[in-house]
GROMACS .gro file of C-alpha atoms in nm:
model
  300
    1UNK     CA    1  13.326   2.800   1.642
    2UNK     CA    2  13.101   3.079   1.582
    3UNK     CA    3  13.133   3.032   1.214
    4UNK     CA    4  13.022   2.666   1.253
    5UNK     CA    5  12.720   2.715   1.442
    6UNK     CA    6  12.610   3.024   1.197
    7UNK     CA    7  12.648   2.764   0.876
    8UNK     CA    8  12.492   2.530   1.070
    9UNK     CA    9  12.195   2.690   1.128
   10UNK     CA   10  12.189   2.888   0.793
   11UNK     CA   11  12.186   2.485   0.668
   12UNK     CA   12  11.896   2.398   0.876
   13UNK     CA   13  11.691   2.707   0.810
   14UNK     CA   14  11.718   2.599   0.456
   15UNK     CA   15  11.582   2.276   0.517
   16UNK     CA   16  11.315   2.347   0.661
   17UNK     CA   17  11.243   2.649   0.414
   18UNK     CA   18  11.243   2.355   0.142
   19UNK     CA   19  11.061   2.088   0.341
   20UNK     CA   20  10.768   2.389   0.418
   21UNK     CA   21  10.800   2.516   0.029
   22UNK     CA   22  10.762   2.179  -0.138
   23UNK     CA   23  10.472   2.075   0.158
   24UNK     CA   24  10.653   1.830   0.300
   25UNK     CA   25  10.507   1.530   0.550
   26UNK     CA   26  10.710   1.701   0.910
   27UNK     CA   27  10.528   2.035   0.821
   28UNK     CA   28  10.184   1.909   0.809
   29UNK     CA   29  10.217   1.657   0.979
   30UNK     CA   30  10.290   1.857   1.357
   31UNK     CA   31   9.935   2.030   1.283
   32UNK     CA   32   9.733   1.689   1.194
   33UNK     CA   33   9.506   1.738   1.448
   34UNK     CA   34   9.524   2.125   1.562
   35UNK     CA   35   9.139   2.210   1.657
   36UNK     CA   36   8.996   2.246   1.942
   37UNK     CA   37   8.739   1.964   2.097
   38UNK     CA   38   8.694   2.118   2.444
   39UNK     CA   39   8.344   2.215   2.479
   40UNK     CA   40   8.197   2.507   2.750
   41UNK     CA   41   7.838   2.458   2.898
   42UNK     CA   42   7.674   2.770   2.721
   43UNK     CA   43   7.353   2.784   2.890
   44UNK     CA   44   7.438   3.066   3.113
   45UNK     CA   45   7.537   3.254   2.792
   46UNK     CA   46   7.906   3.421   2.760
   47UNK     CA   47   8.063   3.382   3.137
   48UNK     CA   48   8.247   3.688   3.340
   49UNK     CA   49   8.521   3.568   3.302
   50UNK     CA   50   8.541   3.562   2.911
   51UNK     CA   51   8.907   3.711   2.802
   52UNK     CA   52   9.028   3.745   2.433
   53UNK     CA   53   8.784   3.779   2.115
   54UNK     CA   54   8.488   3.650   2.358
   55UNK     CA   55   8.530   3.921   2.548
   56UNK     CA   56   8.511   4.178   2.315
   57UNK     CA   57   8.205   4.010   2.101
   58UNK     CA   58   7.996   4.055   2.466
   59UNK     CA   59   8.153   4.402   2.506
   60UNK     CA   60   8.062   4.506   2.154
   61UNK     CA   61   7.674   4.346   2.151
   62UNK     CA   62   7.777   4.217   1.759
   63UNK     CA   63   7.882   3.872   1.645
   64UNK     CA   64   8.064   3.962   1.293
   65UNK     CA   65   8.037   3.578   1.118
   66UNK     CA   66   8.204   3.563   0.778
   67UNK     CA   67   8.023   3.311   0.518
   68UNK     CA   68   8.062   3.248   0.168
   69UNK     CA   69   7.765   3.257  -0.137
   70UNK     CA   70   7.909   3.033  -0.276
   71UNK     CA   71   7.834   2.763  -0.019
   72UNK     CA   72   7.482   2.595  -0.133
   73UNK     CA   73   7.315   2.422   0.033
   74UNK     CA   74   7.498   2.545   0.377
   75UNK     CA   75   7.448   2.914   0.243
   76UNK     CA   76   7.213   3.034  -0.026
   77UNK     CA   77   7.068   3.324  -0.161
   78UNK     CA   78   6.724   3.342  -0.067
   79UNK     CA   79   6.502   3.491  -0.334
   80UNK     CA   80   6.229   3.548  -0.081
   81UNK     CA   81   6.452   3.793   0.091
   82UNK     CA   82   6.571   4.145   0.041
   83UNK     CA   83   6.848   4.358   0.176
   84UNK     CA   84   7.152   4.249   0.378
   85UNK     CA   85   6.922   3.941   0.495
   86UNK     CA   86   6.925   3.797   0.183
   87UNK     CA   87   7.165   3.472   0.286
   88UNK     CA   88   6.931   3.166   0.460
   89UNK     CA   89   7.088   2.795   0.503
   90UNK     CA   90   7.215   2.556   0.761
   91UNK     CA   91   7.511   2.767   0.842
   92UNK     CA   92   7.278   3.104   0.889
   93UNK     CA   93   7.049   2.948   1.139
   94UNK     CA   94   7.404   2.749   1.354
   95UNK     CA   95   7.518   3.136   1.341
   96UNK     CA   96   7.195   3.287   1.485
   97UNK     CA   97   7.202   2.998   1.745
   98UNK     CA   98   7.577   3.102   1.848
   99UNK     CA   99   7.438   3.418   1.850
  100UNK     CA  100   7.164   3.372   2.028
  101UNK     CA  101   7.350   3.171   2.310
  102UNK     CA  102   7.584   3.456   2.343
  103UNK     CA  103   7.317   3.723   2.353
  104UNK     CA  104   7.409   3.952   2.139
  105UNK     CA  105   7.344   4.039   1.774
  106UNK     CA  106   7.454   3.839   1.488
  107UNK     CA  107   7.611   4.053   1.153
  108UNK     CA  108   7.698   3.814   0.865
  109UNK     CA  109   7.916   3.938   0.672
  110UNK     CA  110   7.892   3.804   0.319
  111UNK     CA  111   8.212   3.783   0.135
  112UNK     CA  112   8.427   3.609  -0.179
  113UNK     CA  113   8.497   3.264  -0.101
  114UNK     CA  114   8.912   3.352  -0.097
  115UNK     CA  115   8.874   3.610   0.174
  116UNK     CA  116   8.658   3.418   0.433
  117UNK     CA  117   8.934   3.300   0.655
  118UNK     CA  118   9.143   3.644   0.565
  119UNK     CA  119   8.891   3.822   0.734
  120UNK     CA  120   8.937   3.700   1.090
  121UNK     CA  121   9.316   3.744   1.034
  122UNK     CA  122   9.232   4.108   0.956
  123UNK     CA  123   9.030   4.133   1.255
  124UNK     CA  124   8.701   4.233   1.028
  125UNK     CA  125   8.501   3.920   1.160
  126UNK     CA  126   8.544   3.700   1.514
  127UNK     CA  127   8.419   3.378   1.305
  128UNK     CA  128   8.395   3.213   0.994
  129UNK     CA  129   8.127   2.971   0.941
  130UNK     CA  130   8.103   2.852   0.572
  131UNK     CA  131   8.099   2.456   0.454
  132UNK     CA  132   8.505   2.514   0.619
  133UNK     CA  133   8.697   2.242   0.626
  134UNK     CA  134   9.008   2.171   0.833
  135UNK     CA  135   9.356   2.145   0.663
  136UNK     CA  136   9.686   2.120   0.836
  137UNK     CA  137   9.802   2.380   0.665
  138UNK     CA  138   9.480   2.586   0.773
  139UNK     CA  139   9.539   2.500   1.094
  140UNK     CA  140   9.882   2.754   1.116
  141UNK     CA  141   9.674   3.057   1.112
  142UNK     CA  142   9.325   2.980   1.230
  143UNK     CA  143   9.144   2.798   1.588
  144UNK     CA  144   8.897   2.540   1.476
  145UNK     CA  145   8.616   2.377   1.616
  146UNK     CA  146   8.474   2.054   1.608
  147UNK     CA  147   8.332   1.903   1.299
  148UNK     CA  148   7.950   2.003   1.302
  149UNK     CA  149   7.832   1.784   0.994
  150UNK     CA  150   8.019   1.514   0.835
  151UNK     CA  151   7.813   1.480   0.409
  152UNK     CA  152   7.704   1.118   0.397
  153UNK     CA  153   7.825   1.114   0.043
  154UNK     CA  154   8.153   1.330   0.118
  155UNK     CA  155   8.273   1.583  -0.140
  156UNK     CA  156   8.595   1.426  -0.361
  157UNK     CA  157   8.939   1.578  -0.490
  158UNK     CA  158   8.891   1.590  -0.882
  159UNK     CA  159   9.175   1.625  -1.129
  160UNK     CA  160   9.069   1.896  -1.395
  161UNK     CA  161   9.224   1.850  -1.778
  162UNK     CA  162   9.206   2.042  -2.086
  163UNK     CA  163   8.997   1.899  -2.338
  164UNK     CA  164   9.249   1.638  -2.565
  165UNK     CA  165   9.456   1.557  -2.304
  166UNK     CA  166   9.365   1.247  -2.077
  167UNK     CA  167   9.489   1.050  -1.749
  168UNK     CA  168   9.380   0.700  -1.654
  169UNK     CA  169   9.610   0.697  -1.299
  170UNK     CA  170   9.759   0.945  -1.064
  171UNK     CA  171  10.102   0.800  -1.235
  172UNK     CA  172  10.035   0.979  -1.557
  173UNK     CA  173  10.088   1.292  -1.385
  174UNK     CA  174  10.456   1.273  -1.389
  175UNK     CA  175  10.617   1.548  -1.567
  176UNK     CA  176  10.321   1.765  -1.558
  177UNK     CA  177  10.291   2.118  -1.391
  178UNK     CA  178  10.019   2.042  -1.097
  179UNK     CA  179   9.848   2.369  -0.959
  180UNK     CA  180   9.620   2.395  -0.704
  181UNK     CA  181   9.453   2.634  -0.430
  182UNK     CA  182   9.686   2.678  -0.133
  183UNK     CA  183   9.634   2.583   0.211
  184UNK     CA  184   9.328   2.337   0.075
  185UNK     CA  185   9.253   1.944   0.083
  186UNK     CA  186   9.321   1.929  -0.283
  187UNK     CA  187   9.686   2.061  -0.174
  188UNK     CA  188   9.665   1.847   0.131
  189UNK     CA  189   9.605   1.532  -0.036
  190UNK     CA  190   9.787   1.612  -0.289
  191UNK     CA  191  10.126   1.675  -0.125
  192UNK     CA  192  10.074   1.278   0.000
  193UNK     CA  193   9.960   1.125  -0.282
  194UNK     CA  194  10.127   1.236  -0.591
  195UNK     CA  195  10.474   1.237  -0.578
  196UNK     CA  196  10.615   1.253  -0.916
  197UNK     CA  197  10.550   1.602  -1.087
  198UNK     CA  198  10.730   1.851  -1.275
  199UNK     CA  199  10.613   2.184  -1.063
  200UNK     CA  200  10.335   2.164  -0.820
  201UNK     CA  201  10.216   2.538  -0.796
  202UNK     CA  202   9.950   2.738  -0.539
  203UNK     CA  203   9.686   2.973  -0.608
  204UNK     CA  204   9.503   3.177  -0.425
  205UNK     CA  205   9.150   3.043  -0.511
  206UNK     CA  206   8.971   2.767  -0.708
  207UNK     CA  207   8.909   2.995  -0.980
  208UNK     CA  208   9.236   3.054  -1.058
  209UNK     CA  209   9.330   2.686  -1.065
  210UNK     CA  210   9.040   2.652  -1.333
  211UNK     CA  211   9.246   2.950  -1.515
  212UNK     CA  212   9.589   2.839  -1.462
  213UNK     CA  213   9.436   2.496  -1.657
  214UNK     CA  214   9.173   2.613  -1.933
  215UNK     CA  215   9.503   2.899  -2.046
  216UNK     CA  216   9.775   2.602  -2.054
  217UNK     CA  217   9.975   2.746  -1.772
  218UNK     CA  218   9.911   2.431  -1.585
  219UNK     CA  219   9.902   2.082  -1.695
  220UNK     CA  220   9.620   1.949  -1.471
  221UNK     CA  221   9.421   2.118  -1.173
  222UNK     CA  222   9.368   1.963  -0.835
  223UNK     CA  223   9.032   2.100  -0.703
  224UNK     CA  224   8.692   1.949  -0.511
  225UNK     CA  225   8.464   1.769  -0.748
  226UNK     CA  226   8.173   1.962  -0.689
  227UNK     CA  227   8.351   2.312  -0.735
  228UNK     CA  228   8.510   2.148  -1.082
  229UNK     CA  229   8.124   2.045  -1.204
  230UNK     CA  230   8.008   2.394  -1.086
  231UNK     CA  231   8.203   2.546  -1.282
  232UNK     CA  232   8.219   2.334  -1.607
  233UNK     CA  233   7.816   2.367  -1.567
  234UNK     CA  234   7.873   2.777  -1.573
  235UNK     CA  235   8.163   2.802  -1.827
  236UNK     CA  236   8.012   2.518  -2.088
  237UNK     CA  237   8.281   2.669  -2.292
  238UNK     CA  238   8.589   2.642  -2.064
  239UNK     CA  239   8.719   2.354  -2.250
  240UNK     CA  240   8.769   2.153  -1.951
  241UNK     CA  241   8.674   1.800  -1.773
  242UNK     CA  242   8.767   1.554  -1.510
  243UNK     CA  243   8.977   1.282  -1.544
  244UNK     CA  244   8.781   0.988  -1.558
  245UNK     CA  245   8.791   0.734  -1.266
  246UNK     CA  246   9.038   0.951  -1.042
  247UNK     CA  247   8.916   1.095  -0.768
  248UNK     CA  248   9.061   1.130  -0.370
  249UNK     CA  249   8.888   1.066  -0.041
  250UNK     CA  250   8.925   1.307   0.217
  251UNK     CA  251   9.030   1.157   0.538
  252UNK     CA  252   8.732   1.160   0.817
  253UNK     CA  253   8.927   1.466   1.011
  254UNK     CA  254   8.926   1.666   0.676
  255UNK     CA  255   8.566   1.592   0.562
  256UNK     CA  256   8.375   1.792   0.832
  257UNK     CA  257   8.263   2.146   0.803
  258UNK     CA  258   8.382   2.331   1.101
  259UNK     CA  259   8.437   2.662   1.272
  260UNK     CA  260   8.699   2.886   1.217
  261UNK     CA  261   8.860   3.174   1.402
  262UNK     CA  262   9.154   3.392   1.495
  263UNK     CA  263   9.475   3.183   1.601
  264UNK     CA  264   9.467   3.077   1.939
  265UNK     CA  265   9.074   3.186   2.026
  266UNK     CA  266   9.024   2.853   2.214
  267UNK     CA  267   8.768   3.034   2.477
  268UNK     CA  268   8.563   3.146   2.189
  269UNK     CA  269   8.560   2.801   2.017
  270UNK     CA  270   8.490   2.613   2.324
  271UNK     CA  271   8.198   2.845   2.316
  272UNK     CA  272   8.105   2.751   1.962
  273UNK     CA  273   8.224   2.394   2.063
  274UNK     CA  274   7.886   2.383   2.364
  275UNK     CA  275   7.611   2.539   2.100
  276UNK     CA  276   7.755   2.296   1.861
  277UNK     CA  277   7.668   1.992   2.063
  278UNK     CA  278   7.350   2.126   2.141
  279UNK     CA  279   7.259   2.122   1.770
  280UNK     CA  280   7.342   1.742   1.726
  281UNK     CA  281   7.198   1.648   2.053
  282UNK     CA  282   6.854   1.784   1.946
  283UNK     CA  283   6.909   1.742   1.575
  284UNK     CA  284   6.902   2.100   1.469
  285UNK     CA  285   7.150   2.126   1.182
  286UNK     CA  286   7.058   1.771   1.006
  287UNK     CA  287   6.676   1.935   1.051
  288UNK     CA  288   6.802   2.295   0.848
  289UNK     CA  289   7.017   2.070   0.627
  290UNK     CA  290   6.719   1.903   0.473
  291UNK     CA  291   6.521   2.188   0.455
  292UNK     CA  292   6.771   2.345   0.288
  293UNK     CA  293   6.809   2.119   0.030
  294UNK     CA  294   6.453   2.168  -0.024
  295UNK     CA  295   6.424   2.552  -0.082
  296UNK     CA  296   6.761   2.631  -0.137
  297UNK     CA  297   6.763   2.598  -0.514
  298UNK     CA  298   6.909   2.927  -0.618
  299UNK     CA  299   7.243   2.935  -0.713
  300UNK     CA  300   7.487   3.222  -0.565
   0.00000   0.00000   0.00000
């Protein structure tokens, strides 16, 4: 009997090894909506009774907030600047609000786009803020908050091809080797929309999925539009382009830039959830938004 119920579960663990490995729709799909909406009233800045990563931020006197360069317009490099200072945007400013409602300092922390979210798991920041989006997958390692800006014209998932080679449907990639950056909406929507491939492989970063491509290591490259013209525009000799006429539309829950932190910090979001709403309700982050796009020319 023993022996059966050890096989047994040996067979499951399997299963579910292979469902998680080739991203299938039960292992997303119990994380669909895994962010926090629960909002605290934040006037009274960070209660008594704060527990967990709260806690420590009022204890310590230092927000640490984790942001990208590589984030125009939400994050730029402003050339006006100098010093540690240098980063101004959208994102900046809803960090000095949190900040500010919390009363204590704010430290950004500017790092490479593929250790943003790494950083809170390794405890060196209590909050990424960033142009993040939510992903199912995300969602297994990280709290999020509530979407605090939704792109009227919302960022698409491109397919990336070697020069010579061409795709006129999402059909024509059967047989080919697929890679793309892990734990992304490119793999998101991938995993539910393209079904017939050789080898669908993750990477670490965007970058490398323009590597994997431009060396022939990869058929084809799932990635977000803008990220693939940003970098065709830098590397005019990479060799690479979009297919034409094939591009993927986020769903709404995956197309708003959000907060991230540590697993299970729901006090500390709810407290980014409250200055949050007090940005829409007065109009604050559309307002930085345009004047971003205004001065913040310079790319990272």
């Amino acid at each position: 009997m023993r022996r059966i119920l050890w096989a047994w579960l040996c067979a499951l663990c399997l299963l579910c090894a292979a469902a998680a490995a080739e991203g299938g729709a039960d292992y997303y799909a119990a994380n669909e909506w895994n962010f926090v909406e629960q909002a605290m009233d934040v006037s009274g800045g960070i209660p008594e009774s704060a527990s967990g990563a709260l806690a420590q931020i009022q204890r310590r006197g230092v927000l640490r907030v984790a942001m990208s360069r590589e984030a125009t317009p939400t994050v730029f490099v402003d050339a006006a600047k100098t010093g540690a200072d240098r980063l101004s945007g959208p994102d900046v400013e809803l960090a000095g609000k949190i900040a500010e409602r919390m009363g204590v300092t704010l430290r950004i922390v500017p790092l490479d786009p593929t250790q943003i979210l790494l950083s809170l798991t390794e405890e060196q920041c209590d909050l990424a803020i960033s142009a993040l989006a939510f992903t199912p997958a995300r969602a297994l390692q990280y709290t999020f908050s509530r979407g605090y800006y939704y792109p009227e014209n919302p960022d698409t998932v491109a397919v990336i091809l070697r020069e010579g080679k061409e795709i006129s449907s999402l059909e024509d990639l059967e047989g080919m080797i697929l890679v793309t950056q892990s734990r992304s909406i490119p793999e998101t929507l991938a995993l539910r929309r393209i079904r017939n491939y050789l080898e669908f492989r993750r990477v670490s970063s965007a970058q490398t999925v323009f590597e994997e491509v431009r060396r022939s290591k990869a058929d084809a490259g799932l990635v977000m539009e803008s990220a693939a013209r940003l970098y065709m525009k830098r590397n005019p000799d990479s060799e690479l382009h979009l297919a034409e006429g094939i591009a993927l539309t986020p769903d709404r829950q995956f197309q708003g830039y959000r907060v991230a932190a540590r697993k299970g910090e729901n006090e500390l979001i709810a407290f980014v959830n409250g200055v949050i709403g007090e940005t829409l309700a007065d109009g604050s982050y559309e307002r930085w938004m345009q004047e971003s796009k205004k001065t913040g020319t310079q790319e990272p």
